[in-house]
Coordinates of C-alpha atoms in Angstrom, one line a residue:
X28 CA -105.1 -55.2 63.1
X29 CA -101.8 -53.5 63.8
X30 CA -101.0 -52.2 67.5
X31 CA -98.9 -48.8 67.8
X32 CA -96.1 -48.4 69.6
X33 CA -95.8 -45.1 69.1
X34 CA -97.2 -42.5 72.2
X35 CA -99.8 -39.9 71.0
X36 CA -99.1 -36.4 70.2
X37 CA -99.0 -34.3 73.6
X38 CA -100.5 -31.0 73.2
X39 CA -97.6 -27.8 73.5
X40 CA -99.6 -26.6 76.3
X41 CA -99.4 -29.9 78.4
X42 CA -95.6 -30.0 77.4
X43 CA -94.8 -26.8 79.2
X44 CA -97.0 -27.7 81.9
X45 CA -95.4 -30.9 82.9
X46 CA -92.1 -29.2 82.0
X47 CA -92.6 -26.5 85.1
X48 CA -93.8 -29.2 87.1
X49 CA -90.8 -31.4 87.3
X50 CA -88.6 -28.4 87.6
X51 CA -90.4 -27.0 90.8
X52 CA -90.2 -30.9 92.2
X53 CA -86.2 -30.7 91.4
X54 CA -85.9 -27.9 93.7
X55 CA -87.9 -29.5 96.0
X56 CA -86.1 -32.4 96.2
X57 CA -82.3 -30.1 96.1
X58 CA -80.2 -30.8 99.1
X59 CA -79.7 -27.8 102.1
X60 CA -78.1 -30.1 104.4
X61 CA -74.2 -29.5 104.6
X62 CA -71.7 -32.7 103.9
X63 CA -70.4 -33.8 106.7
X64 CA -66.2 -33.6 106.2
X65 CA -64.4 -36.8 106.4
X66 CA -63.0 -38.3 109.5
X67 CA -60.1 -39.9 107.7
X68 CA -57.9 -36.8 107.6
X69 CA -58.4 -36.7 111.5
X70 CA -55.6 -37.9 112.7
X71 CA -53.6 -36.3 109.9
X72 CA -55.3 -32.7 111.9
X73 CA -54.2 -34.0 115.0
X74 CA -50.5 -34.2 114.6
X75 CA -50.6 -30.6 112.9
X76 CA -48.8 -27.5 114.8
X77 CA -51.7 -25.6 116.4
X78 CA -50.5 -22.4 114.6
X79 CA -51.4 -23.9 111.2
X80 CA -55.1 -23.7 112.5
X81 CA -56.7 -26.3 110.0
X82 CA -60.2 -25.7 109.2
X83 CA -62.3 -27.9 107.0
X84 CA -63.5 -27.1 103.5
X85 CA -66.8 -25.3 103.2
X86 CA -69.1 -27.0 101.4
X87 CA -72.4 -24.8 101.7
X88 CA -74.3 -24.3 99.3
X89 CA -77.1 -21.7 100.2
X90 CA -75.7 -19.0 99.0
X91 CA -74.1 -18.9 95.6
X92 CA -71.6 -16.2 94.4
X93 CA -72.3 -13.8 91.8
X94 CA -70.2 -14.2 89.0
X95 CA -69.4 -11.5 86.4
X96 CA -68.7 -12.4 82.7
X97 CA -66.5 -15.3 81.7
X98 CA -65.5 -15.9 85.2
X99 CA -66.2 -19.6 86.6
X100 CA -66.4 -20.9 90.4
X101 CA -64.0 -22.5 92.4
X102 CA -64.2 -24.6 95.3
X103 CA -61.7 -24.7 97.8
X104 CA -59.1 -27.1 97.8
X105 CA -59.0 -27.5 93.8
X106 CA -56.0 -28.0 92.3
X107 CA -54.8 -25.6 89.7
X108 CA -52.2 -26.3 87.0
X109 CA -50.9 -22.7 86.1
X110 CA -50.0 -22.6 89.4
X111 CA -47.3 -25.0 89.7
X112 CA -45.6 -24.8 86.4
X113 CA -42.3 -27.0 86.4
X114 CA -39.4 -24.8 87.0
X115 CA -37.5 -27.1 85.1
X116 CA -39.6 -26.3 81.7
X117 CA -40.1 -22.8 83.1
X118 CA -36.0 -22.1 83.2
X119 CA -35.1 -24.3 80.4
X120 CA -31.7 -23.2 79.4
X121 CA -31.3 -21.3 82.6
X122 CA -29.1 -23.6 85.0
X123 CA -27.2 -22.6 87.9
X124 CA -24.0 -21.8 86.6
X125 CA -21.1 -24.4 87.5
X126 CA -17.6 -23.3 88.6
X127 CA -15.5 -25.3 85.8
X128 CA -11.3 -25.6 85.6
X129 CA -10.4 -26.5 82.1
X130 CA -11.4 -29.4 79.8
X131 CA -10.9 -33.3 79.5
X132 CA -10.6 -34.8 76.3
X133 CA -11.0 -38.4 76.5
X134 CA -11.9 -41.3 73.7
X135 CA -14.1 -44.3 74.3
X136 CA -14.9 -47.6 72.7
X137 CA -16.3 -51.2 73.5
X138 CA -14.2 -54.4 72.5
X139 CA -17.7 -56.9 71.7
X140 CA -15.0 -59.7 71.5
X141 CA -13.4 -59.7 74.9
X142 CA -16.9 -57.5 76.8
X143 CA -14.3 -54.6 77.7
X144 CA -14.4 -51.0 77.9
X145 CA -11.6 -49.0 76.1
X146 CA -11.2 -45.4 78.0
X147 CA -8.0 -43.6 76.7
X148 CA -7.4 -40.3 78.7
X149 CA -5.8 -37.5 75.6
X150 CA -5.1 -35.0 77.2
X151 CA -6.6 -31.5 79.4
X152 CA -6.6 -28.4 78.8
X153 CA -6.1 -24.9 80.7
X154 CA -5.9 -26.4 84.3
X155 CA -5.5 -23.9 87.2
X156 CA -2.0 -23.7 88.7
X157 CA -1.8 -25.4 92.0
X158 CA 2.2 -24.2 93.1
X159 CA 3.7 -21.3 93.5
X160 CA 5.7 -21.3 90.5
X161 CA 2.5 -20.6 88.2
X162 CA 1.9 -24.7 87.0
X163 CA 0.8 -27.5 88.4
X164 CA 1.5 -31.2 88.3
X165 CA -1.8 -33.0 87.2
X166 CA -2.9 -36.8 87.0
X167 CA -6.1 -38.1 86.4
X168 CA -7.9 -41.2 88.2
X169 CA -10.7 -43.1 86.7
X170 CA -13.5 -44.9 88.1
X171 CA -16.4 -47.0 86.6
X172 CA -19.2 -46.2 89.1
X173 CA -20.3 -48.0 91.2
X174 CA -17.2 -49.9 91.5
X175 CA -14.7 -47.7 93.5
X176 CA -12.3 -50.8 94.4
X177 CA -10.7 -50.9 91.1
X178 CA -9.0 -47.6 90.2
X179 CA -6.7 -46.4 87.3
X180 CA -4.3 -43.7 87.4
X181 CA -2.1 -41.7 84.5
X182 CA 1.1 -41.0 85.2
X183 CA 2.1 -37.5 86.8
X184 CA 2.9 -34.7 84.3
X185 CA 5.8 -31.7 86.0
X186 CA 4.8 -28.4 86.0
X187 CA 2.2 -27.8 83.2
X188 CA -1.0 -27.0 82.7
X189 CA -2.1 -28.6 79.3
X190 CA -0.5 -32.2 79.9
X191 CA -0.9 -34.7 77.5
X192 CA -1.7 -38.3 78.9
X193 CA -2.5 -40.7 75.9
X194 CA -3.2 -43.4 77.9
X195 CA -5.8 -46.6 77.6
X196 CA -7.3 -48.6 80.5
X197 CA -9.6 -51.5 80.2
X198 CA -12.9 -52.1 82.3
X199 CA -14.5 -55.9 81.9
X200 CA -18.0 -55.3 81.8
X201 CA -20.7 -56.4 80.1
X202 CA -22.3 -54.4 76.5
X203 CA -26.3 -54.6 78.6
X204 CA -24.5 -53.4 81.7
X205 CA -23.4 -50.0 80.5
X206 CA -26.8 -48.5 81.0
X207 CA -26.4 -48.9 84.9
X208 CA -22.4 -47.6 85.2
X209 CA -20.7 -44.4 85.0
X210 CA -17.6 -42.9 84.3
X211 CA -15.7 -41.2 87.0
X212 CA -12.4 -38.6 86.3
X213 CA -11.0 -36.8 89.5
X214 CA -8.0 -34.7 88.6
X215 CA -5.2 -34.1 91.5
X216 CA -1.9 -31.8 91.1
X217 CA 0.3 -33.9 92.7
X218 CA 2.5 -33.0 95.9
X219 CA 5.3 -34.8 97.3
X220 CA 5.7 -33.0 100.6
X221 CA 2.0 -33.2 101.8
X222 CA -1.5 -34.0 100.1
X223 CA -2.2 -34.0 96.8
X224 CA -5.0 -31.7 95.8
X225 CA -7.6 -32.4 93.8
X226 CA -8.4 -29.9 91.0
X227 CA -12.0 -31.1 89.5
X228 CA -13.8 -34.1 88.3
X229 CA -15.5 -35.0 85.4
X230 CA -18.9 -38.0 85.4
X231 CA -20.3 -39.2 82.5
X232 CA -23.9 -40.1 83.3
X233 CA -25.0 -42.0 79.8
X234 CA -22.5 -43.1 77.8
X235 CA -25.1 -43.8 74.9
X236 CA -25.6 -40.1 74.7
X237 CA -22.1 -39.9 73.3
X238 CA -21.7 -43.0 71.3
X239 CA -23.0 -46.3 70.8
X240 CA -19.5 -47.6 71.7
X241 CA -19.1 -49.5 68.3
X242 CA -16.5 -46.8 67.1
X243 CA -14.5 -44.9 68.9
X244 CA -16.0 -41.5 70.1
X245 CA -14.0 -38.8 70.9
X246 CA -15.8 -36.5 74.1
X247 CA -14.7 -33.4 75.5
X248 CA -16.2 -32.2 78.8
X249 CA -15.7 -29.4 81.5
X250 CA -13.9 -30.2 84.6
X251 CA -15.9 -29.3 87.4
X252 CA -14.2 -27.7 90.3
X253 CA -14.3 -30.1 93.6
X254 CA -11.8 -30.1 96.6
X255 CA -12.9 -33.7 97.3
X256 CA -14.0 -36.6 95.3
X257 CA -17.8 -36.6 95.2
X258 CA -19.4 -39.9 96.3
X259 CA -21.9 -41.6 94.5
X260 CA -24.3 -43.4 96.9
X261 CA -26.9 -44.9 94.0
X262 CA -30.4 -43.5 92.9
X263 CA -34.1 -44.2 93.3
X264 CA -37.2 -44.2 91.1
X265 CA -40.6 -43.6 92.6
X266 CA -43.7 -41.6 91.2
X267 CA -46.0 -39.3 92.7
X268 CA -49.8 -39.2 92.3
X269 CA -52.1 -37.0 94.3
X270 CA -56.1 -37.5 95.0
X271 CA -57.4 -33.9 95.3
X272 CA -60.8 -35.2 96.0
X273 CA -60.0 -38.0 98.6
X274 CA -57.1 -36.1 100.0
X275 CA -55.0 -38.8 98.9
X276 CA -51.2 -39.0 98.1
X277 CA -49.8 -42.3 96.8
X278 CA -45.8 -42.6 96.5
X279 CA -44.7 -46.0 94.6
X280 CA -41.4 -47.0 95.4
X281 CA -40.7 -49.0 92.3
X282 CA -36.5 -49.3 92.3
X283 CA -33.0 -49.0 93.2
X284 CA -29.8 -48.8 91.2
X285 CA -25.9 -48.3 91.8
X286 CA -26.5 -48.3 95.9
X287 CA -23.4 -47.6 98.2
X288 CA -22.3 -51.0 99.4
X289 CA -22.6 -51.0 103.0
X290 CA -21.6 -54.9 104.0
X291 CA -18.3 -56.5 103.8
X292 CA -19.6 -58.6 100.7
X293 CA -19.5 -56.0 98.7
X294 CA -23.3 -55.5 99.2
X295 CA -26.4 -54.4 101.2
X296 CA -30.2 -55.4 102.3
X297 CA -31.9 -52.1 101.2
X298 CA -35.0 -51.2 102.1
X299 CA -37.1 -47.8 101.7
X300 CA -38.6 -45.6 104.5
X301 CA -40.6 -42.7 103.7
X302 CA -41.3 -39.8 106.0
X303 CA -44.2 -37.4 105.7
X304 CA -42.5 -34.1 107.2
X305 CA -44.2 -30.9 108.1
X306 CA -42.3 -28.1 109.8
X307 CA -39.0 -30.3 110.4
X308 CA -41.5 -32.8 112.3
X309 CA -42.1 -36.3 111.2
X310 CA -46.0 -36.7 111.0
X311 CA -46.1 -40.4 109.6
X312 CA -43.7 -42.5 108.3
X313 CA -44.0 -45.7 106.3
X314 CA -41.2 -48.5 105.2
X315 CA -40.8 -50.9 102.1
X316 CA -40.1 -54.7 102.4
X317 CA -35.9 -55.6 102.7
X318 CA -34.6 -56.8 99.7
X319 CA -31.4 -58.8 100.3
X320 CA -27.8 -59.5 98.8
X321 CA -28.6 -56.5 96.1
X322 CA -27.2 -53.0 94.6
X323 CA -30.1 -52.7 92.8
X324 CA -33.4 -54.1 94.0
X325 CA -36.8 -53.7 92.4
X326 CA -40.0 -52.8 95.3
X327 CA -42.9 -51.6 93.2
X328 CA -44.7 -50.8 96.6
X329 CA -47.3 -47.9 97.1
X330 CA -47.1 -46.1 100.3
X331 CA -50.3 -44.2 101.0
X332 CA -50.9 -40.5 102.9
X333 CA -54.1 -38.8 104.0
X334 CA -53.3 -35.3 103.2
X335 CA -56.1 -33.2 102.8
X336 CA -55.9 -31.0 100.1
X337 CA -55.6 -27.2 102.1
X338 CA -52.5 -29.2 103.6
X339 CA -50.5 -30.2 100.7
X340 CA -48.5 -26.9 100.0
X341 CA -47.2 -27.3 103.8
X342 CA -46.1 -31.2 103.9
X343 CA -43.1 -32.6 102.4
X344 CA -42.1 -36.1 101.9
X345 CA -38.6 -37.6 102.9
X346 CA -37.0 -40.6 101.1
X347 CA -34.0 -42.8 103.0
X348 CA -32.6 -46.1 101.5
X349 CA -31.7 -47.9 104.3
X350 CA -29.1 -50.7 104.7
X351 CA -30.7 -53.5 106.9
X352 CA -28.3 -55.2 109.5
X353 CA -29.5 -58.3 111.6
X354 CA -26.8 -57.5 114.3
X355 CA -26.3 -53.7 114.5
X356 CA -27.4 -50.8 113.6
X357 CA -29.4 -49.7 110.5
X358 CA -27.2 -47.6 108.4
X359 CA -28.4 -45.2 106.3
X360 CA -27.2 -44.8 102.8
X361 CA -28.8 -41.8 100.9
X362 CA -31.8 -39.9 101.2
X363 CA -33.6 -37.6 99.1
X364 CA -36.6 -35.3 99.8
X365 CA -39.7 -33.9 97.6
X366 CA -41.8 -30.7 98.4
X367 CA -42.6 -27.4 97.6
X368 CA -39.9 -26.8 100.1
X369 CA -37.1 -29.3 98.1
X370 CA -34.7 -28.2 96.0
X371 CA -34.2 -28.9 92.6
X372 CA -35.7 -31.9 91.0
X373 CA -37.4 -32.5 94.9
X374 CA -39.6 -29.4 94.0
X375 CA -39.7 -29.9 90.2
X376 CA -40.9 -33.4 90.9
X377 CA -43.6 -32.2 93.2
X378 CA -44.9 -29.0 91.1
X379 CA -45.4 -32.0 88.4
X380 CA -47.9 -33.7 90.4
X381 CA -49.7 -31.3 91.4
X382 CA -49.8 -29.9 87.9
X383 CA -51.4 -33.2 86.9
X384 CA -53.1 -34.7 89.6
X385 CA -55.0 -38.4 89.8
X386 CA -51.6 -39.0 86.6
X387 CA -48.9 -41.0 88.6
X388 CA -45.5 -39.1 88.0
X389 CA -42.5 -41.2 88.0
X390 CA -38.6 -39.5 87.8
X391 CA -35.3 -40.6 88.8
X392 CA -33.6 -39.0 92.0
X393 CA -29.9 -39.1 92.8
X394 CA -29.8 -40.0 96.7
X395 CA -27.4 -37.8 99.1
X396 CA -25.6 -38.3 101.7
X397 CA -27.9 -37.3 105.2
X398 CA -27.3 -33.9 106.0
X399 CA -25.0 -34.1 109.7
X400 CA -23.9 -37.4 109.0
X401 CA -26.1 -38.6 112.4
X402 CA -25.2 -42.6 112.6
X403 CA -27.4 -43.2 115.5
X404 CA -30.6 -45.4 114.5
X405 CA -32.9 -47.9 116.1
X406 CA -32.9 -51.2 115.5
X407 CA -36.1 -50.7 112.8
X408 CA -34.4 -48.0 111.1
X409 CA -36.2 -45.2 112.6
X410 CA -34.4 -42.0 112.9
X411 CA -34.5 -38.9 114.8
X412 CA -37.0 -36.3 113.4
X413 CA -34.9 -33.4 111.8
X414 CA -35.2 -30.4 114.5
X415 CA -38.2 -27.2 113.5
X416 CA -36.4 -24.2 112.4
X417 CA -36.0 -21.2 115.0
X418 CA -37.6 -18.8 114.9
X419 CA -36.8 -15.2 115.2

């Protein structure tokens, strides 16, 4: 005799029946209690100007908005994605204009053999007279960034615009070292009664978007109007990743490259310190570990914010790459800053993540030098809050 596993047949009627049954029991059962809010964003409430008056997020529930056709609900705090389209894909092709002052033509190529890099300065074209006679007198000197204690120099050219230079220099360095250098031009009219003054510069970033070195590649770039040789003070890479639902924000400091070097070794003890800003006032701030002896150290270390998400449009975050010193004072040497309320790649950089959130976004920034110059710092590396705006 064979047992069945199989259930009997259940009548239609008995079908519906226990279908209606379960359905009135779900609504029974349906929560009318509102969530209490989180206490972790607390303290992050606390330190807010009053005039910002922070409320929490409504969760309730009892009443539910009538929605028309093809529209869809929203709850409050949700982050959407049309809204913070990246200005840099938004403007594509649409830069700022730069003030330029003629052209450089200079050739480059890398001697495997002997690990040195051939730079021969051609020539430049329609430079702006600097003397009252209509001309100028131009030289070039050339840097390979971040090394500013060896320099070369052409020799001076009388009263033309359009000199010709045809002159090599040599930089040792090694081929897998390129990646992490750049090339520096500043271009003086020279003056023998008083200061020379400088007529542009020209920086080549990536010199494998040019060539691959093996041959000799001939480049041609603007000259970029400057009045003072711009200092290069190294970059930082970090990503951004933002928790809508938890009101989280994680920054990851991962690295360093080209920093300024601060000590007389010809080096630094960099660490990171990262300020959560709002309204020119520092709310929370977090630090890195000190990496020693280095131009280019490696953290990959998360700093974590409680922001909760009807707060994010009004924070900002502030990066400074300190130099650690045992004895004196910590100097600082660059910062950089991201926020709705940045500039540039700052903004870009934060549109990005919230475009994507819970996806970690990771860029590049070039760090600047702190905006006043103030030198004064604590013995941690803590500096004075940047001063709220005025207001009319």
């Amino acid at each position: 005799m064979k047992i069945s596993h199989t259930s009997p047949d259940i009548p239609a009627e008995v079908q519906n029946a226990l279908k209606e049954h379960l359905i009135r029991h779900a609504r029974m059962q349906r929560q009318i209690t509102e969530p209490t809010s989180s206490t972790r964003h607390n303290s992050f409430k606390r330190h807010l100007p009053r005039q910002m008056q922070v409320s929490s997020v409504d969760f309730n529930m009892g009443t539910d908005p009538v929605l028309q056709r093809g529209e869809t609900t929203t709850s409050i705090g949700r982050i959407k994605p049309e809204l913070y389209k990246q200005k840099s894909v938004d403007s594509e092709g649409k830069k700022e204009d730069v003030k330029t002052c003629g052209k450089l033509n200079f050739t480059l190529k890398y001697d495997y053999e002997n690990e040195l890099l051939l730079v021969t300065i051609v020539k430049a074209l329609d430079l702006p007279a600097k003397d009252f006679t209509g001309t100028s007198d131009p030289y070039v000197k050339i840097y390979l960034l971040p090394d500013r204690k060896k320099k070369f120099q052409t020799r001076v050219h009388r009263k033309t615009l359009n000199p010709v230079f045809d002159e090599t220099f040599q930089f040792p360095v090694a081929y897998d070292q390129l990646c992490n250098r750049k090339l520096h031009f500043s271009v003086y009219d020279f003056d023998r009664f008083s200061r020379h003054d400088m007529i542009g510069e020209v920086i080549l970033d990536n010199f494998f978007e040019v060539s691959d070195l093996s041959r000799e590649a001939t480049v041609w770039k603007d000259i970029h109007c400057a009045t003072s040789e711009s200092v290069d003070l190294g970059e930082i890479m970090f990503s951004l990743c933002y928790l809508p639902t938890a009101g989280r924000m994680t920054l990851t400091v991962i690295k360093c490259r080209n920093l300024k070097a601060m000590d007389i070794t010809g080096s630094s003890d960099p660490y990171v310190k990262v300020s959560l800003m709002c309204e020119g006032r520092r709310l929370k701030k977090r630090k890195t570990s000190i990496k020693k002896n280095t131009l280019n150290p490696v953290y990959s270390e998360a700093i974590v914010f409680d922001i909760p998400p009807e707060n994010v449009d009004q924070v900002s975050l502030s990066i400074a790459v300190m130099d650690y010193d045992r004895v004196g004072h910590n100097e600082v040497i660059g910062v950089c800053r991201t926020g709705l309320d940045a500039e540039g790649l700052g903004r870009d950089h934060w549109n990005e993540m919230l475009a994507y959130p819970r996806k970690p976004i990771t860029h590049w920034h070039p760090l600047l030098e702190l905006p006043g110059r103030a030198t004064s710092f604590d013995s941690q590396g803590s500096c004075s809050s940047p001063k709220p705006p005025l207001t009319p």
